[in-house]
PDB file of C-alpha atoms in Angstrom:
ATOM      1  CA  MET F  31      22.517  95.396 -25.270  1.00  0.00           C
ATOM      2  CA  ALA F  32      23.249  98.929 -24.487  1.00  0.00           C
ATOM      3  CA  LYS F  33      19.562  99.872 -22.599  1.00  0.00           C
ATOM      4  CA  TYR F  34      19.456 103.406 -22.792  1.00  0.00           C
ATOM      5  CA  GLN F  35      20.525 105.900 -26.259  1.00  0.00           C
ATOM      6  CA  ARG F  36      21.359 109.182 -26.168  1.00  0.00           C
ATOM      7  CA  GLY F  37      18.582 111.644 -25.651  1.00  0.00           C
ATOM      8  CA  ASP F  38      16.918 109.620 -22.490  1.00  0.00           C
ATOM      9  CA  ARG F  39      16.914 111.148 -19.550  1.00  0.00           C
ATOM     10  CA  VAL F  40      18.480 109.324 -16.019  1.00  0.00           C
ATOM     11  CA  ARG F  41      18.895 109.625 -12.668  1.00  0.00           C
ATOM     12  CA  ILE F  42      22.803 108.551 -11.289  1.00  0.00           C
ATOM     13  CA  ARG F  43      21.955 105.551  -8.130  1.00  0.00           C
ATOM     14  CA  VAL F  44      22.995 106.285  -4.782  1.00  0.00           C
ATOM     15  CA  GLY F  45      25.100 103.824  -3.088  1.00  0.00           C
ATOM     16  CA  VAL F  46      28.762 104.213  -1.448  1.00  0.00           C
ATOM     17  CA  PRO F  47      29.998 100.237  -1.902  1.00  0.00           C
ATOM     18  CA  PRO F  48      32.464  99.363   0.720  1.00  0.00           C
ATOM     19  CA  THR F  49      35.165  98.414  -3.094  1.00  0.00           C
ATOM     20  CA  HIS F  50      35.891  99.486  -5.773  1.00  0.00           C
ATOM     21  CA  PHE F  51      33.841 102.068  -7.151  1.00  0.00           C
ATOM     22  CA  ARG F  52      33.390 104.543  -9.601  1.00  0.00           C
ATOM     23  CA  THR F  53      30.603 107.210  -9.646  1.00  0.00           C
ATOM     24  CA  PRO F  54      31.653 110.127  -8.151  1.00  0.00           C
ATOM     25  CA  GLU F  55      29.062 111.100  -4.757  1.00  0.00           C
ATOM     26  CA  TYR F  56      28.686 114.218  -6.322  1.00  0.00           C
ATOM     27  CA  VAL F  57      26.581 112.910  -9.161  1.00  0.00           C
ATOM     28  CA  GLN F  58      24.744 110.076  -7.567  1.00  0.00           C
ATOM     29  CA  GLY F  59      21.348 110.790  -7.138  1.00  0.00           C
ATOM     30  CA  LYS F  60      21.725 113.873 -10.199  1.00  0.00           C
ATOM     31  CA  ARG F  61      19.511 114.121 -13.442  1.00  0.00           C
ATOM     32  CA  GLY F  62      21.505 113.947 -16.485  1.00  0.00           C
ATOM     33  CA  ARG F  63      20.815 112.617 -19.755  1.00  0.00           C
ATOM     34  CA  VAL F  64      22.874 110.447 -22.218  1.00  0.00           C
ATOM     35  CA  GLU F  65      25.032 112.219 -24.816  1.00  0.00           C
ATOM     36  CA  THR F  66      27.266 109.171 -25.802  1.00  0.00           C
ATOM     37  CA  LEU F  67      26.798 105.341 -25.824  1.00  0.00           C
ATOM     38  CA  CYS F  68      30.729 105.165 -25.481  1.00  0.00           C
ATOM     39  CA  GLY F  69      30.591 101.207 -25.687  1.00  0.00           C
ATOM     40  CA  VAL F  70      30.717  98.241 -23.403  1.00  0.00           C
ATOM     41  CA  PHE F  71      33.530  97.507 -21.293  1.00  0.00           C
ATOM     42  CA  PRO F  72      34.035  95.056 -18.232  1.00  0.00           C
ATOM     43  CA  ASN F  73      33.156  95.788 -14.762  1.00  0.00           C
ATOM     44  CA  PRO F  74      36.043  98.032 -12.857  1.00  0.00           C
ATOM     45  CA  GLU F  75      34.021  96.904  -9.771  1.00  0.00           C
ATOM     46  CA  SER F  76      35.296  93.583 -10.551  1.00  0.00           C
ATOM     47  CA  LEU F  77      38.491  93.970 -12.554  1.00  0.00           C
ATOM     48  CA  ALA F  78      40.055  95.993  -9.264  1.00  0.00           C
ATOM     49  CA  TYR F  79      39.639  92.887  -7.479  1.00  0.00           C
ATOM     50  CA  GLY F  80      41.470  90.140 -10.064  1.00  0.00           C
ATOM     51  CA  GLY F  81      37.715  89.051 -11.263  1.00  0.00           C
ATOM     52  CA  ASP F  82      36.805  89.257 -15.339  1.00  0.00           C
ATOM     53  CA  GLY F  83      34.768  91.572 -15.391  1.00  0.00           C
ATOM     54  CA  LEU F  84      31.309  90.066 -16.195  1.00  0.00           C
ATOM     55  CA  PRO F  85      29.558  90.610 -17.046  1.00  0.00           C
ATOM     56  CA  ALA F  86      30.647  94.167 -19.018  1.00  0.00           C
ATOM     57  CA  GLN F  87      28.954  97.330 -18.815  1.00  0.00           C
ATOM     58  CA  PRO F  88      27.413  99.433 -21.357  1.00  0.00           C
ATOM     59  CA  LEU F  89      29.358 102.968 -20.443  1.00  0.00           C
ATOM     60  CA  TYR F  90      27.672 105.701 -21.154  1.00  0.00           C
ATOM     61  CA  THR F  91      28.409 109.760 -21.092  1.00  0.00           C
ATOM     62  CA  ILE F  92      26.140 111.656 -19.029  1.00  0.00           C
ATOM     63  CA  GLU F  93      25.705 114.993 -19.412  1.00  0.00           C
ATOM     64  CA  PHE F  94      24.459 117.247 -16.434  1.00  0.00           C
ATOM     65  CA  SER F  95      23.131 120.529 -16.140  1.00  0.00           C
ATOM     66  CA  GLN F  96      26.040 122.193 -13.691  1.00  0.00           C
ATOM     67  CA  THR F  97      22.764 124.126 -11.830  1.00  0.00           C
ATOM     68  CA  GLU F  98      21.464 120.231 -11.387  1.00  0.00           C
ATOM     69  CA  LEU F  99      24.642 119.711  -9.053  1.00  0.00           C
ATOM     70  CA  TRP F 100      24.862 122.834  -6.805  1.00  0.00           C
ATOM     71  CA  ALA F 101      22.137 124.843  -6.477  1.00  0.00           C
ATOM     72  CA  ASN F 102      24.417 127.685  -5.869  1.00  0.00           C
ATOM     73  CA  TYR F 103      26.545 127.710  -9.165  1.00  0.00           C
ATOM     74  CA  LYS F 104      27.659 130.265  -9.792  1.00  0.00           C
ATOM     75  CA  GLY F 105      28.259 130.397 -13.955  1.00  0.00           C
ATOM     76  CA  PRO F 106      25.417 130.350 -16.572  1.00  0.00           C
ATOM     77  CA  THR F 107      23.054 127.750 -16.973  1.00  0.00           C
ATOM     78  CA  THR F 108      23.923 126.583 -19.990  1.00  0.00           C
ATOM     79  CA  ASP F 109      26.967 124.720 -18.246  1.00  0.00           C
ATOM     80  CA  THR F 110      27.336 121.570 -18.314  1.00  0.00           C
ATOM     81  CA  LEU F 111      29.424 118.206 -16.884  1.00  0.00           C
ATOM     82  CA  LEU F 112      29.972 114.980 -18.604  1.00  0.00           C
ATOM     83  CA  ILE F 113      31.020 112.215 -17.096  1.00  0.00           C
ATOM     84  CA  ASP F 114      31.129 108.449 -18.084  1.00  0.00           C
ATOM     85  CA  ILE F 115      28.982 106.249 -15.931  1.00  0.00           C
ATOM     86  CA  TYR F 116      28.262 102.028 -15.968  1.00  0.00           C
ATOM     87  CA  GLU F 117      25.361 101.358 -16.803  1.00  0.00           C
ATOM     88  CA  HIS F 118      24.666  99.627 -13.470  1.00  0.00           C
ATOM     89  CA  TRP F 119      24.679 102.874 -12.091  1.00  0.00           C
ATOM     90  CA  LEU F 120      21.843 104.552 -13.962  1.00  0.00           C
ATOM     91  CA  GLU F 121      18.401 104.501 -13.250  1.00  0.00           C
ATOM     92  CA  ASN F 122      15.546 105.645 -15.565  1.00  0.00           C
ATOM     93  CA  ILE F 123      13.937 108.950 -14.095  1.00  0.00           C
TER      94      ILE F 123
ATOM     95  CA  MET G 201      41.350 119.085   6.653  1.00  0.00           C
ATOM     96  CA  ALA G 202      43.604 118.041   9.875  1.00  0.00           C
ATOM     97  CA  GLU G 203      47.188 120.466  10.457  1.00  0.00           C
ATOM     98  CA  ASN G 204      48.941 117.024   9.744  1.00  0.00           C
ATOM     99  CA  GLY G 205      47.378 117.420   6.139  1.00  0.00           C
ATOM    100  CA  HIS G 206      46.358 114.081   6.466  1.00  0.00           C
ATOM    101  CA  GLU G 207      42.653 114.606   4.234  1.00  0.00           C
ATOM    102  CA  ASN G 208      39.637 112.699   4.528  1.00  0.00           C
ATOM    103  CA  GLY G 209      42.252 109.829   5.793  1.00  0.00           C
ATOM    104  CA  HIS G 210      44.220 109.584   2.327  1.00  0.00           C
ATOM    105  CA  GLY G 211      47.471 111.978   0.657  1.00  0.00           C
ATOM    106  CA  HIS G 212      50.237 111.433   2.572  1.00  0.00           C
ATOM    107  CA  GLY G 213      50.956 115.672   0.877  1.00  0.00           C
ATOM    108  CA  ASP G 214      54.105 116.041   0.070  1.00  0.00           C
ATOM    109  CA  ASN G 215      56.177 112.800   1.775  1.00  0.00           C
ATOM    110  CA  ALA G 216      58.084 112.145  -1.049  1.00  0.00           C
ATOM    111  CA  GLU G 217      59.900 108.963   0.670  1.00  0.00           C
ATOM    112  CA  TYR G 218      56.355 107.526   1.938  1.00  0.00           C
ATOM    113  CA  TYR G 219      55.492 107.216  -2.350  1.00  0.00           C
ATOM    114  CA  SER G 220      58.541 106.104  -2.511  1.00  0.00           C
ATOM    115  CA  LEU G 221      58.763 102.909  -0.268  1.00  0.00           C
ATOM    116  CA  LYS G 222      54.993 102.391  -1.168  1.00  0.00           C
ATOM    117  CA  ALA G 223      55.685 101.885  -5.402  1.00  0.00           C
ATOM    118  CA  GLU G 224      58.732  99.657  -4.206  1.00  0.00           C
ATOM    119  CA  ALA G 225      56.234  97.550  -2.091  1.00  0.00           C
ATOM    120  CA  ILE G 226      53.600  97.510  -4.603  1.00  0.00           C
ATOM    121  CA  GLN G 227      56.075  96.756  -7.796  1.00  0.00           C
ATOM    122  CA  ALA G 228      58.603  93.863  -5.423  1.00  0.00           C
ATOM    123  CA  LEU G 229      54.616  92.489  -4.659  1.00  0.00           C
ATOM    124  CA  LEU G 230      53.042  92.634  -8.245  1.00  0.00           C
ATOM    125  CA  ILE G 231      56.575  90.555  -9.819  1.00  0.00           C
ATOM    126  CA  GLU G 232      56.407  88.132  -6.790  1.00  0.00           C
ATOM    127  CA  LYS G 233      52.910  87.319  -7.455  1.00  0.00           C
ATOM    128  CA  GLY G 234      53.264  86.908 -10.819  1.00  0.00           C
ATOM    129  CA  VAL G 235      50.972  89.707 -11.740  1.00  0.00           C
ATOM    130  CA  CYS G 236      53.763  91.292 -13.931  1.00  0.00           C
ATOM    131  CA  THR G 237      57.383  91.096 -14.987  1.00  0.00           C
ATOM    132  CA  LEU G 238      60.003  94.107 -13.983  1.00  0.00           C
ATOM    133  CA  ASP G 239      60.680  94.791 -17.984  1.00  0.00           C
ATOM    134  CA  ASP G 240      56.861  95.114 -18.483  1.00  0.00           C
ATOM    135  CA  ILE G 241      56.847  97.571 -15.467  1.00  0.00           C
ATOM    136  CA  LEU G 242      60.004  99.337 -17.447  1.00  0.00           C
ATOM    137  CA  THR G 243      58.565  99.260 -20.856  1.00  0.00           C
ATOM    138  CA  MET G 244      55.337 101.217 -19.634  1.00  0.00           C
ATOM    139  CA  ALA G 245      57.225 103.878 -17.777  1.00  0.00           C
ATOM    140  CA  ASP G 246      59.173 104.445 -20.972  1.00  0.00           C
ATOM    141  CA  ARG G 247      56.632 104.417 -23.517  1.00  0.00           C
ATOM    142  CA  ILE G 248      54.856 107.065 -20.958  1.00  0.00           C
ATOM    143  CA  ASP G 249      58.060 109.316 -21.001  1.00  0.00           C
ATOM    144  CA  SER G 250      57.947 108.888 -24.676  1.00  0.00           C
ATOM    145  CA  ARG G 251      55.454 111.023 -24.958  1.00  0.00           C
ATOM    146  CA  SER G 252      55.572 114.747 -24.117  1.00  0.00           C
ATOM    147  CA  PRO G 253      52.777 118.019 -24.468  1.00  0.00           C
ATOM    148  CA  GLU G 254      54.364 118.427 -28.187  1.00  0.00           C
ATOM    149  CA  ASP G 255      53.747 115.106 -29.661  1.00  0.00           C
ATOM    150  CA  GLY G 256      50.130 116.197 -28.801  1.00  0.00           C
ATOM    151  CA  ALA G 257      50.315 119.867 -29.800  1.00  0.00           C
ATOM    152  CA  LYS G 258      52.191 117.907 -33.304  1.00  0.00           C
ATOM    153  CA  VAL G 259      48.585 116.499 -33.646  1.00  0.00           C
ATOM    154  CA  LEU G 260      46.855 118.778 -33.099  1.00  0.00           C
ATOM    155  CA  ALA G 261      48.219 121.323 -35.442  1.00  0.00           C
ATOM    156  CA  HIS G 262      47.822 119.175 -37.846  1.00  0.00           C
ATOM    157  CA  ALA G 263      43.837 118.790 -37.078  1.00  0.00           C
ATOM    158  CA  TRP G 264      43.987 123.215 -37.516  1.00  0.00           C
ATOM    159  CA  VAL G 265      45.752 122.953 -40.865  1.00  0.00           C
ATOM    160  CA  ASP G 266      43.606 120.013 -42.380  1.00  0.00           C
ATOM    161  CA  PRO G 267      39.307 120.695 -42.076  1.00  0.00           C
ATOM    162  CA  GLU G 268      38.686 116.310 -43.102  1.00  0.00           C
ATOM    163  CA  TYR G 269      41.681 114.886 -40.907  1.00  0.00           C
ATOM    164  CA  LYS G 270      40.040 117.042 -38.256  1.00  0.00           C
ATOM    165  CA  GLN G 271      36.359 115.394 -38.649  1.00  0.00           C
ATOM    166  CA  ARG G 272      38.726 111.923 -38.897  1.00  0.00           C
ATOM    167  CA  LEU G 273      40.597 112.948 -35.416  1.00  0.00           C
ATOM    168  CA  LEU G 274      37.302 113.852 -33.629  1.00  0.00           C
ATOM    169  CA  ALA G 275      35.564 111.006 -34.761  1.00  0.00           C
ATOM    170  CA  ASP G 276      37.900 107.750 -34.221  1.00  0.00           C
ATOM    171  CA  ALA G 277      41.266 109.442 -32.211  1.00  0.00           C
ATOM    172  CA  GLU G 278      42.764 106.033 -32.003  1.00  0.00           C
ATOM    173  CA  SER G 279      43.119 105.602 -36.114  1.00  0.00           C
ATOM    174  CA  ALA G 280      43.391 109.152 -36.471  1.00  0.00           C
ATOM    175  CA  LEU G 281      46.650 109.574 -34.471  1.00  0.00           C
ATOM    176  CA  LEU G 282      48.009 106.152 -36.143  1.00  0.00           C
ATOM    177  CA  GLU G 283      47.889 108.185 -39.619  1.00  0.00           C
ATOM    178  CA  LEU G 284      50.098 110.361 -37.897  1.00  0.00           C
ATOM    179  CA  GLY G 285      52.621 107.790 -36.479  1.00  0.00           C
ATOM    180  CA  TYR G 286      51.405 107.341 -32.989  1.00  0.00           C
ATOM    181  CA  ASP G 287      50.314 103.373 -32.343  1.00  0.00           C
ATOM    182  CA  LEU G 288      48.377 103.723 -28.941  1.00  0.00           C
ATOM    183  CA  PRO G 289      49.147 100.806 -26.891  1.00  0.00           C
ATOM    184  CA  GLU G 290      46.311  98.218 -26.606  1.00  0.00           C
ATOM    185  CA  THR G 291      46.176  98.103 -23.381  1.00  0.00           C
ATOM    186  CA  ALA G 292      45.845 101.902 -22.790  1.00  0.00           C
ATOM    187  CA  PRO G 293      42.505 103.813 -22.054  1.00  0.00           C
ATOM    188  CA  LYS G 294      40.615 104.907 -25.113  1.00  0.00           C
ATOM    189  CA  LEU G 295      40.621 108.492 -25.813  1.00  0.00           C
ATOM    190  CA  THR G 296      39.174 110.806 -27.369  1.00  0.00           C
ATOM    191  CA  VAL G 297      39.558 114.613 -29.158  1.00  0.00           C
ATOM    192  CA  LEU G 298      37.126 117.036 -27.834  1.00  0.00           C
ATOM    193  CA  GLU G 299      37.150 120.419 -30.191  1.00  0.00           C
ATOM    194  CA  ASN G 300      36.917 124.032 -28.335  1.00  0.00           C
ATOM    195  CA  THR G 301      35.150 125.935 -30.122  1.00  0.00           C
ATOM    196  CA  ASP G 302      33.476 129.638 -30.524  1.00  0.00           C
ATOM    197  CA  ASP G 303      30.396 128.384 -28.022  1.00  0.00           C
ATOM    198  CA  VAL G 304      30.908 125.195 -25.856  1.00  0.00           C
ATOM    199  CA  HIS G 305      34.768 125.262 -24.027  1.00  0.00           C
ATOM    200  CA  ASN G 306      35.791 121.910 -22.685  1.00  0.00           C
ATOM    201  CA  MET G 307      38.166 121.457 -19.997  1.00  0.00           C
ATOM    202  CA  ALA G 308      39.229 117.787 -18.590  1.00  0.00           C
ATOM    203  CA  VAL G 309      39.410 116.357 -14.793  1.00  0.00           C
ATOM    204  CA  CYS G 310      39.668 112.755 -13.514  1.00  0.00           C
ATOM    205  CA  THR G 311      38.150 114.094  -9.996  1.00  0.00           C
ATOM    206  CA  LEU G 312      38.853 110.598  -8.418  1.00  0.00           C
ATOM    207  CA  CYS G 313      42.208 110.271  -9.162  1.00  0.00           C
ATOM    208  CA  SER G 314      45.095 110.865 -11.836  1.00  0.00           C
ATOM    209  CA  CYS G 315      43.131 109.952 -15.137  1.00  0.00           C
ATOM    210  CA  TYR G 316      44.944 111.578 -18.741  1.00  0.00           C
ATOM    211  CA  PRO G 317      45.949 110.593 -22.138  1.00  0.00           C
ATOM    212  CA  ARG G 318      49.308 109.696 -20.948  1.00  0.00           C
ATOM    213  CA  ALA G 319      49.385 107.534 -24.387  1.00  0.00           C
ATOM    214  CA  ILE G 320      49.980 110.986 -25.991  1.00  0.00           C
ATOM    215  CA  LEU G 321      51.056 113.416 -23.595  1.00  0.00           C
ATOM    216  CA  GLY G 322      53.265 111.991 -21.716  1.00  0.00           C
ATOM    217  CA  ARG G 323      52.835 112.841 -17.222  1.00  0.00           C
ATOM    218  CA  PRO G 324      50.905 115.829 -16.057  1.00  0.00           C
ATOM    219  CA  PRO G 325      51.431 118.275 -14.458  1.00  0.00           C
ATOM    220  CA  ALA G 326      51.741 118.488 -10.824  1.00  0.00           C
ATOM    221  CA  TRP G 327      48.762 120.056 -10.325  1.00  0.00           C
ATOM    222  CA  TYR G 328      46.054 117.730 -11.949  1.00  0.00           C
ATOM    223  CA  LYS G 329      47.059 115.903 -10.118  1.00  0.00           C
ATOM    224  CA  GLY G 330      46.206 117.729  -6.876  1.00  0.00           C
ATOM    225  CA  LEU G 331      43.215 117.897  -4.971  1.00  0.00           C
ATOM    226  CA  ALA G 332      42.737 121.465  -5.120  1.00  0.00           C
ATOM    227  CA  TYR G 333      42.017 121.399  -9.113  1.00  0.00           C
ATOM    228  CA  ARG G 334      40.431 118.244  -8.750  1.00  0.00           C
ATOM    229  CA  SER G 335      37.413 119.900  -6.179  1.00  0.00           C
ATOM    230  CA  LYS G 336      37.295 122.891  -7.850  1.00  0.00           C
ATOM    231  CA  VAL G 337      37.113 122.716 -11.701  1.00  0.00           C
ATOM    232  CA  VAL G 338      33.647 121.145 -10.963  1.00  0.00           C
ATOM    233  CA  VAL G 339      32.476 123.259  -8.857  1.00  0.00           C
ATOM    234  CA  ASP G 340      33.440 126.395 -10.202  1.00  0.00           C
ATOM    235  CA  PRO G 341      35.235 126.230 -13.645  1.00  0.00           C
ATOM    236  CA  ARG G 342      35.115 129.618 -14.710  1.00  0.00           C
ATOM    237  CA  GLY G 343      36.577 130.158 -11.526  1.00  0.00           C
ATOM    238  CA  VAL G 344      39.656 127.999 -12.636  1.00  0.00           C
ATOM    239  CA  LEU G 345      39.684 129.593 -16.188  1.00  0.00           C
ATOM    240  CA  GLN G 346      40.634 132.913 -14.683  1.00  0.00           C
ATOM    241  CA  GLU G 347      43.135 131.222 -12.208  1.00  0.00           C
ATOM    242  CA  PHE G 348      44.859 130.528 -14.866  1.00  0.00           C
ATOM    243  CA  GLY G 349      44.074 134.018 -16.310  1.00  0.00           C
ATOM    244  CA  THR G 350      41.456 132.985 -19.017  1.00  0.00           C
ATOM    245  CA  GLU G 351      39.213 135.035 -20.025  1.00  0.00           C
ATOM    246  CA  LEU G 352      35.676 133.297 -21.916  1.00  0.00           C
ATOM    247  CA  ASP G 353      32.579 135.303 -22.862  1.00  0.00           C
ATOM    248  CA  ALA G 354      29.488 134.184 -20.762  1.00  0.00           C
ATOM    249  CA  ALA G 355      28.168 133.005 -23.634  1.00  0.00           C
ATOM    250  CA  VAL G 356      30.630 130.761 -24.007  1.00  0.00           C
ATOM    251  CA  GLN G 357      29.634 127.354 -22.888  1.00  0.00           C
ATOM    252  CA  VAL G 358      31.619 125.723 -20.550  1.00  0.00           C
ATOM    253  CA  ARG G 359      31.493 121.688 -20.241  1.00  0.00           C
ATOM    254  CA  VAL G 360      33.950 120.085 -17.619  1.00  0.00           C
ATOM    255  CA  ILE G 361      34.586 116.460 -18.312  1.00  0.00           C
ATOM    256  CA  ASP G 362      34.898 113.966 -15.554  1.00  0.00           C
ATOM    257  CA  SER G 363      37.335 110.685 -16.897  1.00  0.00           C
ATOM    258  CA  SER G 364      36.152 108.059 -14.699  1.00  0.00           C
ATOM    259  CA  ALA G 365      35.737 105.603 -16.324  1.00  0.00           C
ATOM    260  CA  ASP G 366      37.538 103.810 -19.918  1.00  0.00           C
ATOM    261  CA  PHE G 367      37.735 107.121 -21.315  1.00  0.00           C
ATOM    262  CA  ARG G 368      40.084 110.189 -21.680  1.00  0.00           C
ATOM    263  CA  TYR G 369      40.294 113.604 -23.433  1.00  0.00           C
ATOM    264  CA  LEU G 370      42.516 115.450 -24.976  1.00  0.00           C
ATOM    265  CA  ILE G 371      41.108 118.595 -26.243  1.00  0.00           C
ATOM    266  CA  LEU G 372      41.835 120.532 -28.814  1.00  0.00           C
ATOM    267  CA  PRO G 373      41.677 124.147 -28.905  1.00  0.00           C
ATOM    268  CA  LYS G 374      41.087 126.760 -30.507  1.00  0.00           C
ATOM    269  CA  ARG G 375      42.778 128.295 -33.314  1.00  0.00           C
ATOM    270  CA  PRO G 376      43.553 131.835 -32.833  1.00  0.00           C
ATOM    271  CA  ALA G 377      42.885 134.426 -34.670  1.00  0.00           C
ATOM    272  CA  GLY G 378      45.532 136.098 -37.030  1.00  0.00           C
ATOM    273  CA  THR G 379      47.246 132.459 -37.324  1.00  0.00           C
ATOM    274  CA  GLU G 380      45.996 132.147 -41.302  1.00  0.00           C
ATOM    275  CA  GLY G 381      49.765 132.160 -42.744  1.00  0.00           C
ATOM    276  CA  MET G 382      51.416 129.734 -39.635  1.00  0.00           C
ATOM    277  CA  SER G 383      53.048 127.083 -40.863  1.00  0.00           C
ATOM    278  CA  GLU G 384      52.330 124.344 -39.093  1.00  0.00           C
ATOM    279  CA  GLU G 385      55.238 123.762 -37.114  1.00  0.00           C
ATOM    280  CA  ASP G 386      54.822 127.450 -35.709  1.00  0.00           C
ATOM    281  CA  LEU G 387      51.057 126.225 -34.899  1.00  0.00           C
ATOM    282  CA  ALA G 388      52.439 123.449 -32.291  1.00  0.00           C
ATOM    283  CA  LYS G 389      53.842 126.131 -30.614  1.00  0.00           C
ATOM    284  CA  LEU G 390      51.213 127.935 -29.735  1.00  0.00           C
ATOM    285  CA  ILE G 391      49.422 124.457 -28.632  1.00  0.00           C
ATOM    286  CA  THR G 392      50.185 123.911 -24.658  1.00  0.00           C
ATOM    287  CA  GLN G 393      49.623 121.584 -22.480  1.00  0.00           C
ATOM    288  CA  GLU G 394      47.691 123.985 -20.309  1.00  0.00           C
ATOM    289  CA  SER G 395      45.149 124.538 -23.521  1.00  0.00           C
ATOM    290  CA  MET G 396      45.518 120.521 -24.111  1.00  0.00           C
ATOM    291  CA  ILE G 397      43.604 120.409 -20.771  1.00  0.00           C
ATOM    292  CA  GLY G 398      41.398 123.549 -21.339  1.00  0.00           C
ATOM    293  CA  VAL G 399      42.367 125.488 -18.718  1.00  0.00           C
ATOM    294  CA  ALA G 400      43.761 127.844 -21.144  1.00  0.00           C
ATOM    295  CA  GLN G 401      43.682 128.956 -24.604  1.00  0.00           C
ATOM    296  CA  ALA G 402      46.085 128.401 -27.378  1.00  0.00           C
ATOM    297  CA  LEU G 403      48.625 131.241 -27.589  1.00  0.00           C
ATOM    298  CA  SER G 404      48.304 133.901 -29.459  1.00  0.00           C
ATOM    299  CA  PRO G 405      50.435 134.068 -32.527  1.00  0.00           C
ATOM    300  CA  ASP G 406      52.604 137.319 -31.115  1.00  0.00           C
ATOM    301  CA  SER G 407      54.186 134.509 -28.235  1.00  0.00           C
ATOM    302  CA  VAL G 408      55.506 132.608 -31.149  1.00  0.00           C
ATOM    303  CA  THR G 409      57.021 135.393 -33.754  1.00  0.00           C
ATOM    304  CA  ALA G 410      57.891 137.501 -30.975  1.00  0.00           C
ATOM    305  CA  SER G 411      60.911 135.173 -29.850  1.00  0.00           C
TER     306      SER G 411
END
């Protein structure tokens, strides 16, 4: 059911819906790697308004290089950031 | 940031009265609309207040002394917690434990709000919920570590985990050197709230034996 697996390269979709969403703008448009498939969860964008959260969304931990997120990152290039993102926010690269 | 402290149109600064009124209004609406009962709200608040960083420290100290338990905790935190008598409520978000090692240092944040492993650590510290920590730790995690007095070698990979969805993250700090003969109970005293968020290391054994 899940479209991606560990190690896949993905890009986070860009979008700022006027409603509730849980994909911070600082990762939008950025390229990362699937670290873990966390499971399948009701969609919070539906739950927030009393909806049933269906269709449920696969949830992944995505790992980014800090230098991908911030052009002027001060630390070593090996530093990373992980964040949990629902599948409908992921795009193929 | 505007002078009145209303950044981004949100945030009412230290206006406790505002938040208290807002909480009361939301609570009244939830009850009136039948979403939950007053009893549900009080039970949940009691449940959160019944946990504290000492509970997390107890679990993580056990992981330090029992390598097989540690593996179970890292693989399936909820089952491992149950072994020690911590039955996380079904409604609680999922819990994952991340291990800090000689090579990797994990730090937890919630940039969207204040997600935190409340089911095992209780309420988060005020700074964890503040805009300063939430905005800085993702951009400059090593700067934040310095602010907490935490020294980290450049060769150690820093991994920030932004808990933005259905999982909460508990950090297993690195066991300090010189703790080989210590009891599990004394080891737990080295595991601070800050070390379980990842802004600090566990305390050195001197800090406990000296007291």
